[in-house]
Amino acid sequence: MNTVVHTAHNVTARALGWLHANRDLGAFDDDATADLNDPDGVYKPLCELALASSLVLREGVAGTAELRAARELLEFSWRQLRRGDLLYERQLRHVLLTDPLETYAHHARGGLRHEALEQLLAQDSATDSMTEVVPNRRLAVANAHRVVGLPRDDDPQDMLRQTWLGRTPQPWALDWYTAYHMTHAVFHVTDWGALPGELPPDVAEYLRNWLPAWFEVWAEAGQWDLIGELLIVGACLPEPWCEPARWELFAGLQHADGLVPRDTEPVDDEPLRRFHDHQHTAVVAAIAGTLTTSRLLGGST
């Protein structure tokens, strides 16, 4: 497994370096308000950047330069969100939205706190108003409460059983959208690999049996972003699934500058288009490499 550790570590370092070098391409054009015209344009990628950075910092297995880059990326995201004020205003105006809580959780994981927002989130949590959410998303909200430290009586095991994965259906009944839902159910119930024991034994066995087949299917389809997410799932299992051949395939996709293509379509040379098209896959690569390295070195056992 030393080969996988070396490969995964290098993938993380290059992906994180690419995200850091291009971070200004993911900034708001002007002073964003809580009423975002296009939440998926800048806001969502900033959330994902904060997630990857917070996990690199949490696991602590990256090199000194990578840890510094992760800290700077997390602080960059925090500044873009006006140090939490934008999240506070968004939650205050839109009480049923869950994204301010979920975004805040990544920053809170990295030690960046906002007292007024936490008070508001605690109040909203007490009213139990965030219920009309699909099953895997309910797990995301529950985990965000857990990370921030807001007490609730959520039962992640019961929530998991309401998802596609929790019912362990026939494994070929998996389309592209459901595959992403499945991966995220794992991410949230285990808090991104920190709590691998939260996966019930039958679900962990189901994943161990079928991850290799799913990996081959989506690799054949050239869905590189999704196979990166499957590698993260492998790192979240009680006994990590981190096969060298799969990691070599994924690492071989990465460009010299650290970009990881999302699929087989040509990569645009225009810097802004290039960044926005492939930023998510670089985030996935950084997380996959970090969690794989950490688990194989004995973390989150």
Short mmCIF file of C-alpha atoms in Angstrom, two decimals:
data_model
loop_
_atom_site.label_atom_id
_atom_site.label_comp_id
_atom_site.label_asym_id
_atom_site.label_seq_id
_atom_site.Cartn_x
_atom_site.Cartn_y
_atom_site.Cartn_z
CA MET A 1 0.00 0.00 0.00
CA ASN A 2 3.03 2.31 0.13
CA THR A 3 2.60 2.79 -3.62
CA VAL A 4 -0.98 3.96 -3.15
CA VAL A 5 0.04 6.35 -0.35
CA HIS A 6 2.70 7.88 -2.60
CA THR A 7 0.30 8.16 -5.56
CA ALA A 8 -2.58 9.56 -3.51
CA HIS A 9 -0.33 12.05 -1.73
CA ASN A 10 1.01 13.35 -5.06
CA VAL A 11 -2.48 13.66 -6.53
CA THR A 12 -3.54 15.76 -3.53
CA ALA A 13 -0.47 17.97 -3.69
CA ARG A 14 -0.91 18.74 -7.39
CA ALA A 15 -4.69 19.26 -7.19
CA LEU A 16 -4.36 21.52 -4.18
CA GLY A 17 -1.60 23.47 -5.91
CA TRP A 18 -3.80 23.99 -8.97
CA LEU A 19 -6.74 25.15 -6.84
CA HIS A 20 -4.48 27.53 -4.93
CA ALA A 21 -2.85 28.96 -8.05
CA ASN A 22 -6.22 29.61 -9.68
CA ARG A 23 -8.25 30.61 -6.62
CA ASP A 24 -8.89 34.17 -7.79
CA LEU A 25 -10.79 32.77 -10.78
CA GLY A 26 -13.35 31.50 -8.28
CA ALA A 27 -13.96 34.83 -6.55
CA PHE A 28 -17.14 36.89 -6.65
CA ASP A 29 -17.07 39.57 -9.35
CA ASP A 30 -18.47 42.18 -6.97
CA ASP A 31 -19.94 42.46 -3.51
CA ALA A 32 -22.25 39.47 -3.38
CA THR A 33 -25.40 39.67 -1.33
CA ALA A 34 -27.31 36.94 0.46
CA ASP A 35 -29.75 36.76 -2.46
CA LEU A 36 -27.45 35.09 -4.94
CA ASN A 37 -28.52 35.25 -8.58
CA ASP A 38 -26.56 32.11 -9.44
CA PRO A 39 -25.68 30.06 -6.34
CA ASP A 40 -23.91 27.44 -8.47
CA GLY A 41 -21.68 29.98 -10.21
CA VAL A 42 -19.28 31.06 -7.43
CA TYR A 43 -20.96 30.30 -4.13
CA LYS A 44 -21.16 26.50 -4.47
CA PRO A 45 -17.57 26.14 -5.74
CA LEU A 46 -16.38 28.24 -2.76
CA CYS A 47 -18.20 25.82 -0.46
CA GLU A 48 -16.47 22.88 -2.14
CA LEU A 49 -13.10 24.60 -1.90
CA ALA A 50 -13.66 25.10 1.82
CA LEU A 51 -14.66 21.44 2.21
CA ALA A 52 -11.48 20.12 0.59
CA SER A 53 -9.29 22.57 2.50
CA SER A 54 -10.90 21.73 5.83
CA LEU A 55 -10.36 18.00 5.28
CA VAL A 56 -6.72 18.47 4.32
CA LEU A 57 -6.26 20.42 7.55
CA ARG A 58 -8.26 17.92 9.62
CA GLU A 59 -6.27 14.90 8.48
CA GLY A 60 -2.88 16.60 8.70
CA VAL A 61 -1.11 14.13 6.39
CA ALA A 62 -0.14 16.64 3.68
CA GLY A 63 3.23 18.30 3.43
CA THR A 64 4.01 21.70 4.92
CA ALA A 65 3.42 23.56 1.65
CA GLU A 66 0.09 21.79 1.08
CA LEU A 67 -1.11 22.49 4.62
CA ARG A 68 -0.25 26.15 4.15
CA ALA A 69 -2.10 26.21 0.81
CA ALA A 70 -5.15 24.57 2.41
CA ARG A 71 -5.20 27.14 5.20
CA GLU A 72 -4.93 29.99 2.69
CA LEU A 73 -7.72 28.51 0.55
CA LEU A 74 -10.00 28.15 3.56
CA GLU A 75 -9.33 31.74 4.58
CA PHE A 76 -9.87 32.87 0.97
CA SER A 77 -13.31 31.26 0.97
CA TRP A 78 -14.09 32.80 4.37
CA ARG A 79 -13.18 36.28 3.14
CA GLN A 80 -15.33 35.83 0.04
CA LEU A 81 -18.23 34.99 2.35
CA ARG A 82 -17.51 38.18 4.32
CA ARG A 83 -16.21 36.11 7.23
CA GLY A 84 -19.56 34.43 7.64
CA ASP A 85 -21.74 37.53 7.39
CA LEU A 86 -23.04 36.51 3.96
CA LEU A 87 -24.04 33.11 5.36
CA TYR A 88 -25.73 34.77 8.33
CA GLU A 89 -27.75 37.11 6.12
CA ARG A 90 -28.69 34.30 3.76
CA GLN A 91 -29.93 32.09 6.60
CA LEU A 92 -31.76 35.00 8.23
CA ARG A 93 -33.64 35.83 5.03
CA HIS A 94 -34.24 32.24 3.90
CA VAL A 95 -34.93 30.12 6.96
CA LEU A 96 -35.54 26.88 5.02
CA LEU A 97 -32.23 26.93 3.12
CA THR A 98 -29.64 24.42 4.31
CA ASP A 99 -26.65 25.67 2.33
CA PRO A 100 -25.56 28.34 4.87
CA LEU A 101 -25.29 25.65 7.56
CA GLU A 102 -23.52 23.19 5.29
CA THR A 103 -21.09 25.82 4.03
CA TYR A 104 -20.43 27.08 7.52
CA ALA A 105 -19.65 23.55 8.74
CA HIS A 106 -16.57 23.39 6.48
CA HIS A 107 -15.22 26.61 7.90
CA ALA A 108 -16.10 25.67 11.47
CA ARG A 109 -14.20 22.41 10.97
CA GLY A 110 -11.17 24.57 10.21
CA GLY A 111 -11.68 26.78 13.26
CA LEU A 112 -13.43 29.74 11.60
CA ARG A 113 -16.52 30.53 13.68
CA HIS A 114 -19.36 33.08 13.56
CA GLU A 115 -21.23 33.42 16.83
CA ALA A 116 -24.35 35.14 15.50
CA LEU A 117 -24.75 32.57 12.73
CA GLU A 118 -24.43 29.71 15.21
CA GLN A 119 -27.12 31.25 17.39
CA LEU A 120 -29.40 31.60 14.37
CA LEU A 121 -28.71 28.04 13.26
CA ALA A 122 -29.46 26.74 16.74
CA GLN A 123 -32.76 28.62 16.70
CA ASP A 124 -33.67 27.26 13.27
CA SER A 125 -32.66 23.77 14.35
CA ALA A 126 -34.93 23.96 17.40
CA THR A 127 -37.93 24.72 15.16
CA ASP A 128 -37.08 21.60 13.11
CA SER A 129 -38.08 23.40 9.94
CA MET A 130 -35.65 21.67 7.57
CA THR A 131 -37.61 18.49 6.92
CA GLU A 132 -38.69 18.55 3.27
CA VAL A 133 -35.33 17.35 2.00
CA VAL A 134 -34.48 14.19 0.04
CA PRO A 135 -32.84 11.40 2.10
CA ASN A 136 -29.17 11.83 1.21
CA ARG A 137 -29.50 15.59 1.69
CA ARG A 138 -31.01 15.07 5.14
CA LEU A 139 -27.84 13.19 6.03
CA ALA A 140 -25.82 16.18 4.83
CA VAL A 141 -27.76 18.54 7.09
CA ALA A 142 -27.45 16.17 10.04
CA ASN A 143 -23.71 15.89 9.57
CA ALA A 144 -23.35 19.66 9.27
CA HIS A 145 -25.11 20.04 12.64
CA ARG A 146 -22.74 17.42 14.05
CA VAL A 147 -19.62 19.18 12.75
CA VAL A 148 -20.71 22.62 13.98
CA GLY A 149 -21.66 21.15 17.35
CA LEU A 150 -25.38 21.97 17.34
CA PRO A 151 -27.19 19.31 19.40
CA ARG A 152 -30.00 17.43 17.69
CA ASP A 153 -31.64 14.04 18.05
CA ASP A 154 -30.95 13.00 14.46
CA ASP A 155 -30.42 9.29 13.86
CA PRO A 156 -27.91 8.99 10.99
CA GLN A 157 -28.40 5.22 10.83
CA ASP A 158 -32.13 5.61 10.30
CA MET A 159 -31.53 8.39 7.78
CA LEU A 160 -29.10 6.18 5.88
CA ARG A 161 -31.72 3.43 5.63
CA GLN A 162 -34.01 5.88 3.80
CA THR A 163 -31.46 6.35 1.00
CA TRP A 164 -30.91 4.22 -2.09
CA LEU A 165 -27.68 2.89 -0.59
CA GLY A 166 -29.22 2.10 2.78
CA ARG A 167 -31.63 -0.30 1.12
CA THR A 168 -28.75 -2.13 -0.64
CA PRO A 169 -30.75 -2.66 -3.87
CA GLN A 170 -29.67 -4.62 -6.90
CA PRO A 171 -26.29 -3.05 -7.76
CA TRP A 172 -26.99 -2.65 -11.46
CA ALA A 173 -29.92 -0.34 -10.65
CA LEU A 174 -27.55 2.60 -10.51
CA ASP A 175 -27.66 5.53 -12.90
CA TRP A 176 -25.37 8.56 -12.97
CA TYR A 177 -27.49 10.71 -10.63
CA THR A 178 -28.09 7.92 -8.15
CA ALA A 179 -24.37 7.13 -8.12
CA TYR A 180 -23.64 10.66 -6.91
CA HIS A 181 -26.41 10.38 -4.32
CA MET A 182 -24.94 7.08 -3.16
CA THR A 183 -21.44 8.52 -2.76
CA HIS A 184 -22.73 11.46 -0.75
CA ALA A 185 -24.75 9.24 1.56
CA VAL A 186 -21.41 7.61 2.48
CA PHE A 187 -19.63 10.94 2.84
CA HIS A 188 -22.19 12.37 5.24
CA VAL A 189 -22.88 9.34 7.42
CA THR A 190 -19.13 8.89 7.98
CA ASP A 191 -18.32 12.63 8.12
CA TRP A 192 -15.99 12.22 5.17
CA GLY A 193 -14.18 9.19 6.53
CA ALA A 194 -13.77 10.39 10.11
CA LEU A 195 -16.38 7.87 11.35
CA PRO A 196 -16.09 4.78 9.13
CA GLY A 197 -17.74 2.67 11.82
CA GLU A 198 -21.01 4.54 11.18
CA LEU A 199 -21.49 2.44 8.04
CA PRO A 200 -23.56 -0.62 9.04
CA PRO A 201 -21.75 -3.93 8.30
CA ASP A 202 -24.19 -4.95 5.55
CA VAL A 203 -23.80 -1.59 3.78
CA ALA A 204 -20.01 -1.71 4.09
CA GLU A 205 -19.97 -5.24 2.65
CA TYR A 206 -22.30 -4.18 -0.17
CA LEU A 207 -19.98 -1.31 -1.07
CA ARG A 208 -16.85 -3.45 -0.87
CA ASN A 209 -18.46 -6.01 -3.20
CA TRP A 210 -19.66 -3.55 -5.81
CA LEU A 211 -17.27 -0.58 -5.79
CA PRO A 212 -14.85 -2.38 -8.17
CA ALA A 213 -17.61 -3.04 -10.71
CA TRP A 214 -19.01 0.49 -10.50
CA PHE A 215 -15.51 1.89 -10.87
CA GLU A 216 -15.00 -0.07 -14.09
CA VAL A 217 -18.36 1.00 -15.50
CA TRP A 218 -17.80 4.71 -14.93
CA ALA A 219 -14.15 4.56 -15.95
CA GLU A 220 -15.21 3.00 -19.25
CA ALA A 221 -17.69 5.88 -19.64
CA GLY A 222 -14.91 8.38 -18.93
CA GLN A 223 -16.71 9.94 -15.96
CA TRP A 224 -13.52 10.90 -14.12
CA ASP A 225 -15.23 13.11 -11.55
CA LEU A 226 -17.45 10.23 -10.48
CA ILE A 227 -14.64 7.70 -10.26
CA GLY A 228 -12.83 10.18 -8.01
CA GLU A 229 -15.89 10.18 -5.77
CA LEU A 230 -15.89 6.38 -5.76
CA LEU A 231 -12.28 6.50 -4.54
CA ILE A 232 -13.44 8.73 -1.67
CA VAL A 233 -16.12 6.16 -0.83
CA GLY A 234 -13.43 3.49 -0.75
CA ALA A 235 -11.44 5.55 1.75
CA CYS A 236 -14.53 5.90 3.99
CA LEU A 237 -15.08 2.16 4.46
CA PRO A 238 -14.22 0.51 7.80
CA GLU A 239 -11.55 -1.40 5.88
CA PRO A 240 -10.42 1.04 3.17
CA TRP A 241 -10.74 0.02 -0.47
CA CYS A 242 -7.71 1.61 -2.12
CA GLU A 243 -6.54 -0.57 -5.00
CA PRO A 244 -3.24 0.45 -6.65
CA ALA A 245 -4.44 -0.08 -10.25
CA ARG A 246 -7.46 2.18 -9.72
CA TRP A 247 -5.33 4.87 -8.16
CA GLU A 248 -2.77 4.68 -10.96
CA LEU A 249 -5.56 5.12 -13.51
CA PHE A 250 -6.91 8.18 -11.68
CA ALA A 251 -3.46 9.70 -11.18
CA GLY A 252 -2.69 9.20 -14.85
CA LEU A 253 -5.55 11.53 -15.77
CA GLN A 254 -4.05 14.48 -13.91
CA HIS A 255 -2.36 17.18 -15.99
CA ALA A 256 1.10 18.44 -15.17
CA ASP A 257 -0.30 21.62 -13.61
CA GLY A 258 -2.60 19.64 -11.29
CA LEU A 259 -5.90 19.90 -13.20
CA VAL A 260 -7.98 16.72 -13.21
CA PRO A 261 -10.46 16.55 -16.12
CA ARG A 262 -14.08 15.86 -15.25
CA ASP A 263 -14.69 13.64 -18.31
CA THR A 264 -13.33 12.81 -21.75
CA GLU A 265 -14.35 16.09 -23.37
CA PRO A 266 -11.44 18.32 -24.51
CA VAL A 267 -10.16 20.71 -21.85
CA ASP A 268 -10.73 24.34 -22.81
CA ASP A 269 -7.60 26.50 -22.91
CA GLU A 270 -9.39 29.65 -21.75
CA PRO A 271 -8.34 30.04 -18.08
CA LEU A 272 -11.73 30.92 -16.59
CA ARG A 273 -13.61 28.22 -18.51
CA ARG A 274 -10.85 25.74 -17.71
CA PHE A 275 -11.14 26.49 -13.99
CA HIS A 276 -14.92 26.40 -13.75
CA ASP A 277 -15.21 23.21 -15.81
CA HIS A 278 -12.73 21.23 -13.74
CA GLN A 279 -12.61 22.85 -10.30
CA HIS A 280 -14.97 20.26 -8.82
CA THR A 281 -12.85 17.33 -10.01
CA ALA A 282 -9.73 18.93 -8.50
CA VAL A 283 -11.62 19.24 -5.20
CA VAL A 284 -12.63 15.57 -5.46
CA ALA A 285 -9.03 14.58 -6.21
CA ALA A 286 -7.69 16.53 -3.23
CA ILE A 287 -10.23 14.90 -0.91
CA ALA A 288 -9.73 11.41 -2.32
CA GLY A 289 -5.96 11.67 -2.02
CA THR A 290 -6.12 13.11 1.49
CA LEU A 291 -8.52 10.53 2.91
CA THR A 292 -6.77 7.62 1.20
CA THR A 293 -3.38 8.72 2.52
CA SER A 294 -4.75 9.23 6.01
CA ARG A 295 -6.61 5.92 6.21
CA LEU A 296 -3.68 3.91 4.89
CA LEU A 297 -1.43 5.60 7.43
CA GLY A 298 -3.79 4.58 10.22
CA GLY A 299 -6.15 7.57 10.54
CA SER A 300 -9.85 7.29 11.49
CA THR A 301 -9.66 3.64 12.47
#
